[in-house]
Amino acid sequence: VIALSKPTLSLALVLGSLATGDRVDNLRANAAALIAGEALYDQLGDTAQLFAYPRPTPSSVGADSKWSYEQRLANKKGAARTLYAEMREASPWNKCPLCHHRPVGTLDHYLPQKIYPTLALVPLNLIPTCRDCNWVKQQFVAASEAEQPLHPYYDDFAADDWLQADLVEGPGAPLVFRAVPLAGWTGVQADRVKKHFGDLGLNDLYAANAGAEVQAIRARLRELLAVAGSDAVSEHLRSEADSRASDITDPWRSVAYSAWGSSDWFCAGGFDID
Ligand SMILES: [Zn+2]
């Protein structure tokens, strides 16, 4: 997960930007309760307890929050569309903070708006993500701390630390990626990262990209092997891995170069087998 700073936008500012109408008036009349909900959200988020956020009972405030999100915030012609755009652009290089790879295409309600409509407009609950990651999450609601999806405003599990790959010595030299918990993590933290990795299908995503990368660099490796031998191939790949290690986007790349560079089989020509 790419850790993002909490949005500087507050719910109060959003409520003040929704133009006018009965539904917006209803929200403003109930602003104190909505803002108390935002404060509770932040308190639970800071201690990784958002699964315990109380489910609101159906109300006009919930329905009007949801309506205002759709019509005034997300709608391209909505009065608060600039705030939506500002939140959507918060991730570096427009990369989805959940998969580190695809471009941001939407805002995801961390606690789904269908079940938590009074949080529909709360900036802390709105995360810029790609459409694929958003689709996977759907209406999922965690029943325990360990089931909670990772939250880019509250969690910092940068994938360059826990992502590893094993090389399969065979045609195409495929890599199998996995999430490896770090020594200092609690069991709950390990469960959350493994679930994140599995649910979002990150092995499939990274393995496909790594497979394409082998094709892209094959001619260069072939030439290096012929001219300078397999040690030179290994040195080249390791140096590429080091150079990419500080790239917070596409962490699969550094992990892949490292796995290739440390495989004698790959460096001696395994990269060239179809
Ligand atoms: Zn994504």
Short mmCIF file of C-alpha atoms and ligand atoms in Angstrom, two decimals:
data_model
loop_
_atom_site.label_atom_id
_atom_site.label_comp_id
_atom_site.label_asym_id
_atom_site.label_seq_id
_atom_site.Cartn_x
_atom_site.Cartn_y
_atom_site.Cartn_z
CA VAL A 1 0.00 0.00 0.00
CA ILE A 2 1.22 3.47 -0.85
CA ALA A 3 0.74 5.44 2.39
CA LEU A 4 -1.15 8.67 1.68
CA SER A 5 -1.47 11.71 3.94
CA LYS A 6 -4.96 12.17 5.34
CA PRO A 7 -6.97 14.56 3.15
CA THR A 8 -6.79 18.16 4.32
CA LEU A 9 -10.45 18.54 3.33
CA SER A 10 -12.94 18.27 6.16
CA LEU A 11 -16.56 17.14 6.04
CA ALA A 12 -17.56 20.67 7.11
CA LEU A 13 -15.92 22.06 3.99
CA VAL A 14 -17.65 19.46 1.81
CA LEU A 15 -21.03 20.30 3.37
CA GLY A 16 -20.41 23.97 2.62
CA SER A 17 -19.68 23.23 -1.06
CA LEU A 18 -22.77 21.25 -2.11
CA ALA A 19 -24.82 24.23 -3.42
CA THR A 20 -28.45 24.40 -2.27
CA GLY A 21 -31.67 22.36 -2.10
CA ASP A 22 -33.84 20.55 0.46
CA ARG A 23 -31.57 17.52 0.64
CA VAL A 24 -28.47 19.62 1.25
CA ASP A 25 -30.38 21.71 3.80
CA ASN A 26 -31.22 18.50 5.66
CA LEU A 27 -27.51 17.63 5.85
CA ARG A 28 -26.59 21.10 7.09
CA ALA A 29 -29.31 20.93 9.75
CA ASN A 30 -27.69 17.66 10.92
CA ALA A 31 -24.09 18.81 10.44
CA ALA A 32 -23.13 18.38 14.10
CA ALA A 33 -24.06 14.67 14.12
CA LEU A 34 -22.35 14.07 10.76
CA ILE A 35 -19.17 15.79 11.93
CA ALA A 36 -19.22 13.75 15.15
CA GLY A 37 -19.35 10.66 12.89
CA GLU A 38 -16.28 11.93 11.05
CA ALA A 39 -14.41 12.38 14.36
CA LEU A 40 -15.33 8.85 15.46
CA TYR A 41 -14.14 7.52 12.09
CA ASP A 42 -10.75 9.18 12.55
CA GLN A 43 -10.42 7.89 16.10
CA LEU A 44 -11.20 4.30 15.04
CA GLY A 45 -8.98 4.63 11.95
CA ASP A 46 -5.98 5.68 14.04
CA THR A 47 -6.24 2.48 16.08
CA ALA A 48 -7.18 0.13 13.17
CA GLN A 49 -10.67 -0.47 14.60
CA LEU A 50 -12.86 0.75 11.73
CA PHE A 51 -14.57 -2.65 11.53
CA ALA A 52 -16.27 -1.59 14.80
CA TYR A 53 -17.79 1.58 13.33
CA PRO A 54 -21.50 1.39 14.31
CA ARG A 55 -23.82 0.62 11.40
CA PRO A 56 -26.21 3.54 10.97
CA THR A 57 -29.94 2.84 10.89
CA PRO A 58 -31.73 3.98 7.71
CA SER A 59 -32.44 7.72 7.82
CA SER A 60 -33.08 10.70 5.57
CA VAL A 61 -29.62 12.00 6.53
CA GLY A 62 -28.02 8.81 5.19
CA ALA A 63 -30.09 8.89 2.00
CA ASP A 64 -29.33 12.57 1.43
CA SER A 65 -25.60 12.04 2.08
CA LYS A 66 -25.54 9.33 -0.57
CA TRP A 67 -27.56 11.45 -3.00
CA SER A 68 -25.25 14.43 -2.44
CA TYR A 69 -22.16 12.28 -3.02
CA GLU A 70 -23.52 11.06 -6.33
CA GLN A 71 -25.13 14.28 -7.59
CA ARG A 72 -22.96 17.04 -6.11
CA LEU A 73 -19.50 15.50 -5.48
CA ALA A 74 -18.88 12.69 -8.00
CA ASN A 75 -21.09 14.06 -10.78
CA LYS A 76 -19.02 15.85 -13.43
CA LYS A 77 -21.41 18.80 -13.30
CA GLY A 78 -21.83 18.71 -9.49
CA ALA A 79 -21.17 21.82 -7.41
CA ALA A 80 -18.40 20.09 -5.40
CA ARG A 81 -16.76 18.25 -8.28
CA THR A 82 -13.47 20.15 -7.78
CA LEU A 83 -13.22 18.61 -4.28
CA TYR A 84 -13.78 15.15 -5.77
CA ALA A 85 -11.03 15.81 -8.32
CA GLU A 86 -8.70 17.05 -5.59
CA MET A 87 -9.14 13.84 -3.57
CA ARG A 88 -8.79 11.67 -6.65
CA GLU A 89 -5.46 13.27 -7.54
CA ALA A 90 -3.90 12.69 -4.11
CA SER A 91 -1.83 9.60 -4.98
CA PRO A 92 1.71 10.08 -6.37
CA TRP A 93 1.98 9.70 -10.15
CA ASN A 94 -1.72 8.85 -10.16
CA LYS A 95 -0.90 5.26 -9.13
CA CYS A 96 -3.54 3.27 -7.27
CA PRO A 97 -2.29 3.02 -3.66
CA LEU A 98 -3.76 -0.49 -3.26
CA CYS A 99 -2.10 -2.31 -6.19
CA HIS A 100 0.82 0.16 -6.70
CA HIS A 101 0.36 -0.32 -10.42
CA ARG A 102 -2.81 0.73 -12.27
CA PRO A 103 -3.86 4.37 -12.64
CA VAL A 104 -6.36 5.90 -10.22
CA GLY A 105 -9.80 5.99 -11.83
CA THR A 106 -12.28 6.57 -9.03
CA LEU A 107 -12.83 7.22 -5.31
CA ASP A 108 -13.50 4.14 -3.21
CA HIS A 109 -15.68 4.32 -0.07
CA TYR A 110 -13.55 2.37 2.43
CA LEU A 111 -16.66 1.67 4.51
CA PRO A 112 -19.18 1.10 1.67
CA GLN A 113 -21.74 3.86 1.25
CA LYS A 114 -24.57 1.39 0.78
CA ILE A 115 -24.12 0.20 4.38
CA TYR A 116 -22.64 3.38 5.88
CA PRO A 117 -24.47 6.14 3.94
CA THR A 118 -23.79 8.79 6.61
CA LEU A 119 -20.06 8.38 5.73
CA ALA A 120 -20.66 8.89 1.99
CA LEU A 121 -19.24 12.43 2.07
CA VAL A 122 -16.51 11.98 4.71
CA PRO A 123 -13.13 12.67 3.03
CA LEU A 124 -11.27 10.23 5.32
CA ASN A 125 -13.52 7.46 3.97
CA LEU A 126 -12.78 8.33 0.33
CA ILE A 127 -9.69 6.70 -1.14
CA PRO A 128 -8.36 7.23 -4.67
CA THR A 129 -8.09 3.77 -6.29
CA CYS A 130 -8.07 2.12 -9.69
CA ARG A 131 -11.37 0.75 -10.97
CA ASP A 132 -10.23 -2.87 -10.64
CA CYS A 133 -9.33 -2.60 -6.95
CA ASN A 134 -12.57 -0.69 -6.32
CA TRP A 135 -14.56 -3.43 -8.03
CA VAL A 136 -12.92 -6.18 -5.96
CA LYS A 137 -13.81 -4.43 -2.70
CA GLN A 138 -17.49 -3.93 -3.55
CA GLN A 139 -19.68 -4.03 -0.41
CA PHE A 140 -17.20 -6.00 1.71
CA VAL A 141 -17.45 -5.27 5.42
CA ALA A 142 -14.87 -6.69 7.82
CA ALA A 143 -16.16 -8.57 10.86
CA SER A 144 -12.85 -8.41 12.73
CA GLU A 145 -9.66 -6.40 12.86
CA ALA A 146 -7.75 -9.05 10.88
CA GLU A 147 -10.25 -8.94 7.98
CA GLN A 148 -9.98 -5.20 7.46
CA PRO A 149 -8.72 -4.08 4.05
CA LEU A 150 -5.60 -1.95 4.22
CA HIS A 151 -6.31 1.78 4.44
CA PRO A 152 -3.82 4.14 2.74
CA TYR A 153 -4.57 7.01 5.18
CA TYR A 154 -3.97 4.89 8.28
CA ASP A 155 -1.79 1.91 7.29
CA ASP A 156 1.78 1.91 6.08
CA PHE A 157 2.73 -1.46 4.61
CA ALA A 158 4.87 -0.43 1.65
CA ALA A 159 5.07 -3.41 -0.69
CA ASP A 160 8.81 -3.08 -1.24
CA ASP A 161 9.33 -4.61 2.21
CA TRP A 162 7.04 -7.63 2.26
CA LEU A 163 6.84 -8.62 -1.41
CA GLN A 164 8.96 -11.57 -2.52
CA ALA A 165 9.11 -13.73 -5.65
CA ASP A 166 10.17 -17.30 -6.44
CA LEU A 167 11.47 -18.15 -9.88
CA VAL A 168 10.14 -21.19 -11.71
CA GLU A 169 12.94 -22.72 -13.78
CA GLY A 170 10.98 -23.42 -16.94
CA PRO A 171 9.71 -21.88 -20.19
CA GLY A 172 9.19 -18.11 -19.88
CA ALA A 173 10.92 -18.16 -16.45
CA PRO A 174 7.69 -17.23 -14.61
CA LEU A 175 7.77 -15.67 -11.15
CA VAL A 176 5.40 -16.48 -8.29
CA PHE A 177 4.92 -13.50 -5.98
CA ARG A 178 3.89 -13.77 -2.34
CA ALA A 179 3.40 -11.63 0.73
CA VAL A 180 5.97 -12.43 3.42
CA PRO A 181 5.20 -10.94 6.85
CA LEU A 182 8.06 -8.98 8.44
CA ALA A 183 9.56 -9.98 11.80
CA GLY A 184 8.07 -7.09 13.78
CA TRP A 185 4.47 -7.55 12.61
CA THR A 186 1.63 -8.78 14.80
CA GLY A 187 -0.46 -11.74 13.64
CA VAL A 188 -3.28 -9.35 12.75
CA GLN A 189 -0.98 -7.21 10.60
CA ALA A 190 0.30 -10.31 8.80
CA ASP A 191 -3.27 -11.50 8.17
CA ARG A 192 -4.32 -8.13 6.80
CA VAL A 193 -1.41 -7.89 4.34
CA LYS A 194 -1.86 -11.50 3.14
CA LYS A 195 -5.58 -10.94 2.64
CA HIS A 196 -4.89 -7.70 0.77
CA PHE A 197 -2.42 -9.49 -1.51
CA GLY A 198 -4.77 -12.41 -2.16
CA ASP A 199 -8.06 -10.54 -2.54
CA LEU A 200 -6.68 -8.03 -5.02
CA GLY A 201 -5.07 -10.77 -7.14
CA LEU A 202 -1.66 -9.12 -6.92
CA ASN A 203 0.31 -12.25 -7.80
CA ASP A 204 -1.50 -12.50 -11.14
CA LEU A 205 -0.99 -8.81 -11.82
CA TYR A 206 2.71 -8.76 -10.95
CA ALA A 207 3.52 -12.13 -12.55
CA ALA A 208 1.98 -11.02 -15.86
CA ASN A 209 4.01 -7.82 -15.82
CA ALA A 210 7.21 -9.67 -14.93
CA GLY A 211 6.61 -12.14 -17.77
CA ALA A 212 6.30 -9.28 -20.24
CA GLU A 213 9.44 -7.69 -18.80
CA VAL A 214 11.47 -10.85 -19.54
CA GLN A 215 10.41 -10.57 -23.17
CA ALA A 216 11.36 -6.89 -23.23
CA ILE A 217 14.90 -7.34 -21.85
CA ARG A 218 15.71 -10.69 -23.45
CA ALA A 219 17.74 -9.37 -26.41
CA ARG A 220 19.94 -7.29 -24.10
CA LEU A 221 20.56 -10.26 -21.75
CA ARG A 222 21.37 -12.55 -24.70
CA GLU A 223 23.98 -10.09 -25.95
CA LEU A 224 25.47 -9.65 -22.47
CA LEU A 225 25.68 -13.42 -21.94
CA ALA A 226 27.44 -13.94 -25.29
CA VAL A 227 29.95 -11.14 -24.76
CA ALA A 228 30.66 -11.24 -21.01
CA GLY A 229 29.15 -14.42 -19.50
CA SER A 230 26.53 -15.24 -16.89
CA ASP A 231 28.25 -13.35 -14.04
CA ALA A 232 27.89 -10.14 -16.03
CA VAL A 233 24.20 -10.92 -16.62
CA SER A 234 23.72 -11.40 -12.88
CA GLU A 235 25.58 -8.19 -12.04
CA HIS A 236 23.47 -6.23 -14.52
CA LEU A 237 20.19 -7.59 -13.13
CA ARG A 238 21.18 -6.95 -9.50
CA SER A 239 22.19 -3.42 -10.32
CA GLU A 240 18.79 -2.87 -12.00
CA ALA A 241 17.11 -4.23 -8.84
CA ASP A 242 19.07 -1.81 -6.62
CA SER A 243 18.27 1.11 -8.87
CA ARG A 244 14.54 0.37 -8.72
CA ALA A 245 14.40 -0.43 -5.00
CA SER A 246 13.40 3.10 -4.01
CA ASP A 247 10.53 3.26 -6.53
CA ILE A 248 7.32 3.17 -4.48
CA THR A 249 5.28 2.42 -7.59
CA ASP A 250 5.60 -0.97 -9.26
CA PRO A 251 7.49 -2.70 -6.44
CA TRP A 252 7.24 -5.97 -8.39
CA ARG A 253 9.99 -4.73 -10.69
CA SER A 254 12.76 -4.49 -8.13
CA VAL A 255 11.69 -7.83 -6.60
CA ALA A 256 11.68 -9.47 -10.05
CA TYR A 257 15.13 -8.17 -11.03
CA SER A 258 16.50 -9.36 -7.72
CA ALA A 259 15.03 -12.87 -8.18
CA TRP A 260 16.38 -13.09 -11.72
CA GLY A 261 19.82 -11.76 -10.75
CA SER A 262 20.24 -14.33 -7.98
CA SER A 263 19.29 -17.33 -10.16
CA ASP A 264 22.26 -19.05 -11.80
CA TRP A 265 19.82 -20.86 -14.08
CA PHE A 266 18.22 -17.62 -15.28
CA CYS A 267 21.53 -15.79 -15.81
CA ALA A 268 23.06 -18.72 -17.73
CA GLY A 269 20.33 -18.51 -20.38
CA GLY A 270 17.10 -19.53 -18.59
CA PHE A 271 15.66 -16.18 -19.66
CA ASP A 272 15.80 -17.36 -23.27
CA ILE A 273 13.69 -20.54 -23.07
CA ASP A 274 10.18 -20.54 -24.52
ZN ZN B 1 -5.49 -0.78 -7.83
#
